[in-house]
Amino acid sequence: MPDQSLNTSVKEKIYRVFWKTVDFLYPPECVTCSKPGSVWCSDCQAQAVVIGSNCCPICGYPTLNGQLCERCRQVHPPFTQARSWAQYEGGVKEALHSLKYKSNLELGILLANHLCEVLARTQWTFDLILPMPISKKHQAARGYNQSEVIARPLSYLLQIPIETKAVYRVKETETQVKLNREERFKNLQSAFLGNSAKLVNKKVLLVDDTATTGATLESCAQVLQNAGCCEVYCLTVARTIKYLQ
Ligand SMILES: [Zn+2]
Ligand SMILES: [Zn+2]
């Protein structure tokens, strides 16, 4: 049996040395204020509107005094619980945009640290970390999956394995404007394919960069449950907040 832990630690060392070299060759500057020294300076990170504990205990949407949101009062979403680090606005939005469209991959490490802060406030236990999959077409065009860039350092920090072959995105579902919520959910569900062999009786943490309506997370979570997962937790860096409930 090859020593998996040794293998992982060597990989992580290579990863760290790689980024130190990149920083040396191309000194980073803050994605928000352009100050040199870091890809996202601590002052700008501190301005993020963090969601904290005053949120719906199930879906994580900010609520006054942390009560259940209106939607979860009516129907339990297809995941055990979901949380997000901050609101999708200002510097957080800029950082995620830079990670997603400008290959600013080093941001993944900083964002993974913030996800650890969120996890520290939960009682979640899980066996696997799953980055939200993107289609082969998107991955080929971008060269990477932005959720994996966050999930990989998170896996290292938590020492919990990442699994990128448990769920696939098999269909693009870009234009959904004309569909209502239920139709969109059905349409989205057919966009994912779960690999039961890797998921049955597993507790998983599904990681994504942003939750806008939550429909993508819910659809993927439903597919994971259908494939045999016993618990599905969802964690996103940011979340669009329209109004406080
Ligand atoms: Zn800054
Ligand atoms: Zn809720």
mmCIF file of C-alpha atoms and ligand atoms in Angstrom:
data_model
loop_
_atom_site.group_PDB
_atom_site.id
_atom_site.type_symbol
_atom_site.label_atom_id
_atom_site.label_comp_id
_atom_site.label_asym_id
_atom_site.label_seq_id
_atom_site.Cartn_x
_atom_site.Cartn_y
_atom_site.Cartn_z
ATOM 1 C CA MET A 1 0.000 0.000 0.000
ATOM 2 C CA PRO A 2 1.484 3.377 -0.922
ATOM 3 C CA ASP A 3 1.537 5.823 1.971
ATOM 4 C CA GLN A 4 -1.325 8.167 1.033
ATOM 5 C CA SER A 5 -0.603 10.715 3.779
ATOM 6 C CA LEU A 6 3.031 11.027 2.719
ATOM 7 C CA ASN A 7 1.932 11.409 -0.851
ATOM 8 C CA THR A 8 -0.490 14.182 0.147
ATOM 9 C CA SER A 9 2.047 16.060 2.235
ATOM 10 C CA VAL A 10 4.599 16.019 -0.597
ATOM 11 C CA LYS A 11 1.956 17.360 -2.966
ATOM 12 C CA GLU A 12 1.063 20.114 -0.508
ATOM 13 C CA LYS A 13 4.702 21.087 -0.079
ATOM 14 C CA ILE A 14 5.076 21.368 -3.842
ATOM 15 C CA TYR A 15 1.923 23.478 -3.905
ATOM 16 C CA ARG A 16 3.283 25.886 -1.259
ATOM 17 C CA VAL A 17 6.700 26.176 -2.887
ATOM 18 C CA PHE A 18 4.998 26.791 -6.207
ATOM 19 C CA TRP A 19 3.002 29.732 -4.829
ATOM 20 C CA LYS A 20 6.026 31.189 -3.007
ATOM 21 C CA THR A 21 7.889 31.122 -6.320
ATOM 22 C CA VAL A 22 4.995 32.753 -8.143
ATOM 23 C CA ASP A 23 4.880 35.522 -5.492
ATOM 24 C CA PHE A 24 8.618 36.075 -5.903
ATOM 25 C CA LEU A 25 8.461 36.274 -9.685
ATOM 26 C CA TYR A 26 5.256 38.281 -9.868
ATOM 27 C CA PRO A 27 4.717 40.224 -6.623
ATOM 28 C CA PRO A 28 0.958 40.178 -5.973
ATOM 29 C CA GLU A 29 -1.257 43.191 -5.499
ATOM 30 C CA CYS A 30 -4.605 43.445 -3.725
ATOM 31 C CA VAL A 31 -7.547 42.601 -5.955
ATOM 32 C CA THR A 32 -9.616 45.401 -4.397
ATOM 33 C CA CYS A 33 -7.278 48.326 -3.585
ATOM 34 C CA SER A 34 -4.208 47.356 -5.691
ATOM 35 C CA LYS A 35 -1.860 47.704 -2.702
ATOM 36 C CA PRO A 36 1.210 45.502 -3.310
ATOM 37 C CA GLY A 37 2.116 42.581 -1.048
ATOM 38 C CA SER A 38 -0.906 40.276 -1.079
ATOM 39 C CA VAL A 39 -3.549 39.096 -3.555
ATOM 40 C CA TRP A 40 -6.181 40.483 -1.182
ATOM 41 C CA CYS A 41 -4.930 42.704 1.636
ATOM 42 C CA SER A 42 -6.123 42.154 5.199
ATOM 43 C CA ASP A 43 -7.760 45.630 5.327
ATOM 44 C CA CYS A 44 -9.916 44.813 2.300
ATOM 45 C CA GLN A 45 -10.745 41.320 3.599
ATOM 46 C CA ALA A 46 -11.864 42.915 6.877
ATOM 47 C CA GLN A 47 -14.455 44.943 4.943
ATOM 48 C CA ALA A 48 -16.345 41.834 3.842
ATOM 49 C CA VAL A 49 -19.929 41.776 5.130
ATOM 50 C CA VAL A 50 -19.701 38.501 7.037
ATOM 51 C CA ILE A 51 -22.979 36.640 7.548
ATOM 52 C CA GLY A 52 -22.182 35.262 11.029
ATOM 53 C CA SER A 53 -24.604 33.393 13.283
ATOM 54 C CA ASN A 54 -27.733 35.451 12.683
ATOM 55 C CA CYS A 55 -28.997 33.280 9.877
ATOM 56 C CA CYS A 56 -31.550 30.589 9.146
ATOM 57 C CA PRO A 57 -30.276 27.443 10.951
ATOM 58 C CA ILE A 58 -31.026 25.343 7.855
ATOM 59 C CA CYS A 59 -30.169 27.314 4.707
ATOM 60 C CA GLY A 60 -27.944 30.023 6.222
ATOM 61 C CA TYR A 61 -29.857 32.994 4.803
ATOM 62 C CA PRO A 62 -29.426 36.012 7.117
ATOM 63 C CA THR A 63 -32.440 36.406 9.413
ATOM 64 C CA LEU A 64 -33.165 38.632 12.381
ATOM 65 C CA ASN A 65 -32.138 36.796 15.581
ATOM 66 C CA GLY A 66 -31.235 33.661 13.602
ATOM 67 C CA GLN A 67 -34.794 32.359 13.162
ATOM 68 C CA LEU A 68 -35.887 29.981 10.373
ATOM 69 C CA CYS A 69 -36.371 31.762 7.053
ATOM 70 C CA GLU A 70 -39.790 31.791 5.440
ATOM 71 C CA ARG A 71 -38.902 29.252 2.812
ATOM 72 C CA CYS A 72 -37.386 26.676 5.190
ATOM 73 C CA ARG A 73 -40.497 27.065 7.370
ATOM 74 C CA GLN A 74 -42.500 25.711 4.432
ATOM 75 C CA VAL A 75 -40.170 23.060 3.024
ATOM 76 C CA HIS A 76 -36.819 21.594 4.104
ATOM 77 C CA PRO A 77 -34.270 22.047 1.306
ATOM 78 C CA PRO A 78 -32.561 18.896 -0.039
ATOM 79 C CA PHE A 79 -29.447 19.419 2.108
ATOM 80 C CA THR A 80 -28.847 19.055 5.823
ATOM 81 C CA GLN A 81 -27.575 22.606 6.313
ATOM 82 C CA ALA A 82 -25.928 25.366 4.278
ATOM 83 C CA ARG A 83 -23.727 28.297 5.255
ATOM 84 C CA SER A 84 -21.887 31.117 3.491
ATOM 85 C CA TRP A 85 -19.029 33.262 4.686
ATOM 86 C CA ALA A 86 -20.066 36.703 3.402
ATOM 87 C CA GLN A 87 -22.494 38.671 1.311
ATOM 88 C CA TYR A 88 -21.830 38.753 -2.423
ATOM 89 C CA GLU A 89 -20.956 42.423 -2.813
ATOM 90 C CA GLY A 90 -18.032 44.876 -2.794
ATOM 91 C CA GLY A 91 -14.581 43.365 -2.350
ATOM 92 C CA VAL A 92 -15.900 39.812 -1.967
ATOM 93 C CA LYS A 93 -17.556 40.073 -5.370
ATOM 94 C CA GLU A 94 -14.359 41.474 -6.893
ATOM 95 C CA ALA A 95 -12.232 38.725 -5.331
ATOM 96 C CA LEU A 96 -14.521 35.968 -6.588
ATOM 97 C CA HIS A 97 -14.669 37.536 -10.035
ATOM 98 C CA SER A 98 -10.885 37.637 -10.146
ATOM 99 C CA LEU A 99 -10.663 33.996 -9.048
ATOM 100 C CA LYS A 100 -13.229 32.894 -11.606
ATOM 101 C CA TYR A 101 -12.307 34.924 -14.671
ATOM 102 C CA LYS A 102 -8.743 36.144 -14.206
ATOM 103 C CA SER A 103 -7.055 32.968 -12.964
ATOM 104 C CA ASN A 104 -6.197 34.648 -9.647
ATOM 105 C CA LEU A 105 -5.897 31.200 -8.100
ATOM 106 C CA GLU A 106 -3.951 32.220 -5.022
ATOM 107 C CA LEU A 107 -7.172 33.737 -3.685
ATOM 108 C CA GLY A 108 -8.413 30.185 -3.170
ATOM 109 C CA ILE A 109 -6.146 29.786 -0.135
ATOM 110 C CA LEU A 110 -7.418 32.989 1.516
ATOM 111 C CA LEU A 111 -11.024 32.067 0.836
ATOM 112 C CA ALA A 112 -10.500 28.545 2.204
ATOM 113 C CA ASN A 113 -9.299 30.128 5.450
ATOM 114 C CA HIS A 114 -12.531 32.088 5.703
ATOM 115 C CA LEU A 115 -14.533 28.930 5.064
ATOM 116 C CA CYS A 116 -12.708 27.356 8.028
ATOM 117 C CA GLU A 117 -13.963 30.243 10.202
ATOM 118 C CA VAL A 118 -17.513 29.407 9.127
ATOM 119 C CA LEU A 119 -17.068 25.683 9.772
ATOM 120 C CA ALA A 120 -15.751 26.422 13.267
ATOM 121 C CA ARG A 121 -19.230 27.772 14.120
ATOM 122 C CA THR A 122 -20.952 24.548 12.997
ATOM 123 C CA GLN A 123 -21.127 21.011 14.375
ATOM 124 C CA TRP A 124 -20.718 19.464 10.927
ATOM 125 C CA THR A 125 -18.760 16.280 10.420
ATOM 126 C CA PHE A 126 -18.126 14.962 6.917
ATOM 127 C CA ASP A 127 -16.047 12.336 5.103
ATOM 128 C CA LEU A 128 -15.506 14.055 1.770
ATOM 129 C CA ILE A 129 -15.191 17.527 0.307
ATOM 130 C CA LEU A 130 -16.807 17.930 -3.116
ATOM 131 C CA PRO A 131 -16.208 21.034 -5.201
ATOM 132 C CA MET A 132 -19.301 22.068 -7.160
ATOM 133 C CA PRO A 133 -18.621 20.548 -10.586
ATOM 134 C CA ILE A 134 -18.592 22.594 -13.767
ATOM 135 C CA SER A 135 -19.070 21.187 -17.250
ATOM 136 C CA LYS A 136 -16.143 19.820 -19.246
ATOM 137 C CA LYS A 137 -16.706 22.642 -21.700
ATOM 138 C CA HIS A 138 -16.380 25.334 -19.025
ATOM 139 C CA GLN A 139 -13.429 23.616 -17.420
ATOM 140 C CA ALA A 140 -11.648 23.406 -20.767
ATOM 141 C CA ALA A 141 -12.349 27.063 -21.543
ATOM 142 C CA ARG A 142 -11.257 28.319 -18.109
ATOM 143 C CA GLY A 143 -8.560 25.746 -17.456
ATOM 144 C CA TYR A 144 -9.759 25.116 -13.902
ATOM 145 C CA ASN A 145 -12.838 24.794 -11.730
ATOM 146 C CA GLN A 146 -12.989 27.816 -9.397
ATOM 147 C CA SER A 147 -14.742 25.808 -6.651
ATOM 148 C CA GLU A 148 -11.954 23.243 -6.713
ATOM 149 C CA VAL A 149 -9.397 26.042 -6.295
ATOM 150 C CA ILE A 150 -11.121 26.853 -2.983
ATOM 151 C CA ALA A 151 -11.930 23.252 -1.981
ATOM 152 C CA ARG A 152 -8.377 21.975 -2.428
ATOM 153 C CA PRO A 153 -6.677 24.190 0.198
ATOM 154 C CA LEU A 154 -9.744 23.649 2.408
ATOM 155 C CA SER A 155 -9.149 19.905 2.162
ATOM 156 C CA TYR A 156 -5.536 20.470 3.188
ATOM 157 C CA LEU A 157 -6.456 22.714 6.139
ATOM 158 C CA LEU A 158 -9.062 20.245 7.436
ATOM 159 C CA GLN A 159 -7.164 17.096 6.458
ATOM 160 C CA ILE A 160 -10.334 15.698 4.884
ATOM 161 C CA PRO A 161 -10.091 14.228 1.376
ATOM 162 C CA ILE A 162 -11.349 16.089 -1.668
ATOM 163 C CA GLU A 163 -13.235 14.040 -4.285
ATOM 164 C CA THR A 164 -13.657 15.408 -7.788
ATOM 165 C CA LYS A 165 -15.051 12.255 -9.403
ATOM 166 C CA ALA A 166 -18.164 11.762 -7.307
ATOM 167 C CA VAL A 167 -20.469 14.164 -9.111
ATOM 168 C CA TYR A 168 -20.309 15.538 -12.644
ATOM 169 C CA ARG A 169 -21.940 18.384 -14.455
ATOM 170 C CA VAL A 170 -23.213 16.820 -17.643
ATOM 171 C CA LYS A 171 -25.264 19.661 -19.060
ATOM 172 C CA GLU A 172 -25.027 23.403 -19.436
ATOM 173 C CA THR A 173 -28.075 25.149 -18.026
ATOM 174 C CA GLU A 174 -27.408 28.769 -18.757
ATOM 175 C CA THR A 175 -30.701 30.173 -19.969
ATOM 176 C CA GLN A 176 -33.301 29.580 -17.310
ATOM 177 C CA VAL A 177 -34.887 32.991 -17.220
ATOM 178 C CA LYS A 178 -38.234 31.815 -18.556
ATOM 179 C CA LEU A 179 -38.568 28.909 -16.134
ATOM 180 C CA ASN A 180 -40.217 29.123 -12.728
ATOM 181 C CA ARG A 181 -38.402 27.893 -9.622
ATOM 182 C CA GLU A 182 -39.711 24.336 -9.817
ATOM 183 C CA GLU A 183 -38.981 23.962 -13.544
ATOM 184 C CA ARG A 184 -35.523 25.404 -13.000
ATOM 185 C CA PHE A 185 -34.885 22.925 -10.180
ATOM 186 C CA LYS A 186 -35.907 19.971 -12.393
ATOM 187 C CA ASN A 187 -33.881 21.276 -15.299
ATOM 188 C CA LEU A 188 -30.853 21.785 -13.082
ATOM 189 C CA GLN A 189 -31.098 18.363 -11.478
ATOM 190 C CA SER A 190 -30.691 16.716 -14.866
ATOM 191 C CA ALA A 191 -27.478 18.723 -15.221
ATOM 192 C CA PHE A 192 -25.743 16.634 -12.531
ATOM 193 C CA LEU A 193 -24.767 13.003 -12.431
ATOM 194 C CA GLY A 194 -23.756 11.371 -9.142
ATOM 195 C CA ASN A 195 -21.410 8.414 -8.824
ATOM 196 C CA SER A 196 -23.112 6.219 -6.195
ATOM 197 C CA ALA A 197 -20.035 4.056 -5.692
ATOM 198 C CA LYS A 198 -18.245 7.024 -4.176
ATOM 199 C CA LEU A 199 -21.214 8.548 -2.363
ATOM 200 C CA VAL A 200 -23.296 5.837 -0.724
ATOM 201 C CA ASN A 201 -23.581 6.362 3.059
ATOM 202 C CA LYS A 202 -21.164 9.287 2.904
ATOM 203 C CA LYS A 203 -21.430 12.619 4.662
ATOM 204 C CA VAL A 204 -20.253 15.236 2.210
ATOM 205 C CA LEU A 205 -19.413 18.914 2.145
ATOM 206 C CA LEU A 206 -20.324 20.555 -1.143
ATOM 207 C CA VAL A 207 -18.228 23.681 -1.761
ATOM 208 C CA ASP A 208 -19.092 26.462 -4.207
ATOM 209 C CA ASP A 209 -17.928 30.022 -4.748
ATOM 210 C CA THR A 210 -21.292 31.783 -4.777
ATOM 211 C CA ALA A 211 -24.937 31.014 -4.090
ATOM 212 C CA THR A 212 -27.230 33.324 -6.012
ATOM 213 C CA THR A 213 -30.691 31.783 -5.786
ATOM 214 C CA GLY A 214 -29.393 28.586 -4.203
ATOM 215 C CA ALA A 215 -31.017 26.581 -7.016
ATOM 216 C CA THR A 216 -27.744 25.088 -8.264
ATOM 217 C CA LEU A 217 -26.704 24.018 -4.758
ATOM 218 C CA GLU A 218 -30.113 22.517 -4.066
ATOM 219 C CA SER A 219 -30.157 20.605 -7.333
ATOM 220 C CA CYS A 220 -26.684 19.207 -6.829
ATOM 221 C CA ALA A 221 -27.518 18.347 -3.194
ATOM 222 C CA GLN A 222 -30.620 16.470 -4.348
ATOM 223 C CA VAL A 223 -28.556 14.453 -6.824
ATOM 224 C CA LEU A 224 -26.027 13.659 -4.066
ATOM 225 C CA GLN A 225 -28.819 12.452 -1.792
ATOM 226 C CA ASN A 226 -30.298 10.369 -4.606
ATOM 227 C CA ALA A 227 -26.853 8.816 -5.091
ATOM 228 C CA GLY A 228 -26.841 7.666 -1.474
ATOM 229 C CA CYS A 229 -25.247 10.434 0.610
ATOM 230 C CA CYS A 230 -26.562 10.382 4.167
ATOM 231 C CA GLU A 231 -25.700 14.015 4.891
ATOM 232 C CA VAL A 232 -25.078 16.870 2.467
ATOM 233 C CA TYR A 233 -23.691 20.126 3.844
ATOM 234 C CA CYS A 234 -23.273 23.127 1.556
ATOM 235 C CA LEU A 235 -20.659 25.807 2.025
ATOM 236 C CA THR A 236 -20.169 28.826 -0.197
ATOM 237 C CA VAL A 237 -17.840 31.769 0.057
ATOM 238 C CA ALA A 238 -20.547 34.266 -0.802
ATOM 239 C CA ARG A 239 -24.270 34.555 -1.059
ATOM 240 C CA THR A 240 -26.537 37.064 -2.742
ATOM 241 C CA ILE A 241 -28.712 38.779 -0.149
ATOM 242 C CA LYS A 242 -31.775 40.589 -1.425
ATOM 243 C CA TYR A 243 -33.474 41.481 1.839
ATOM 244 C CA LEU A 244 -33.251 40.581 5.493
ATOM 245 C CA GLN A 245 -36.006 38.229 6.668
HETATM 246 ZN ZN ZN B 1 -6.682 45.943 -0.398
HETATM 247 ZN ZN ZN B 2 -33.730 28.900 5.420
#
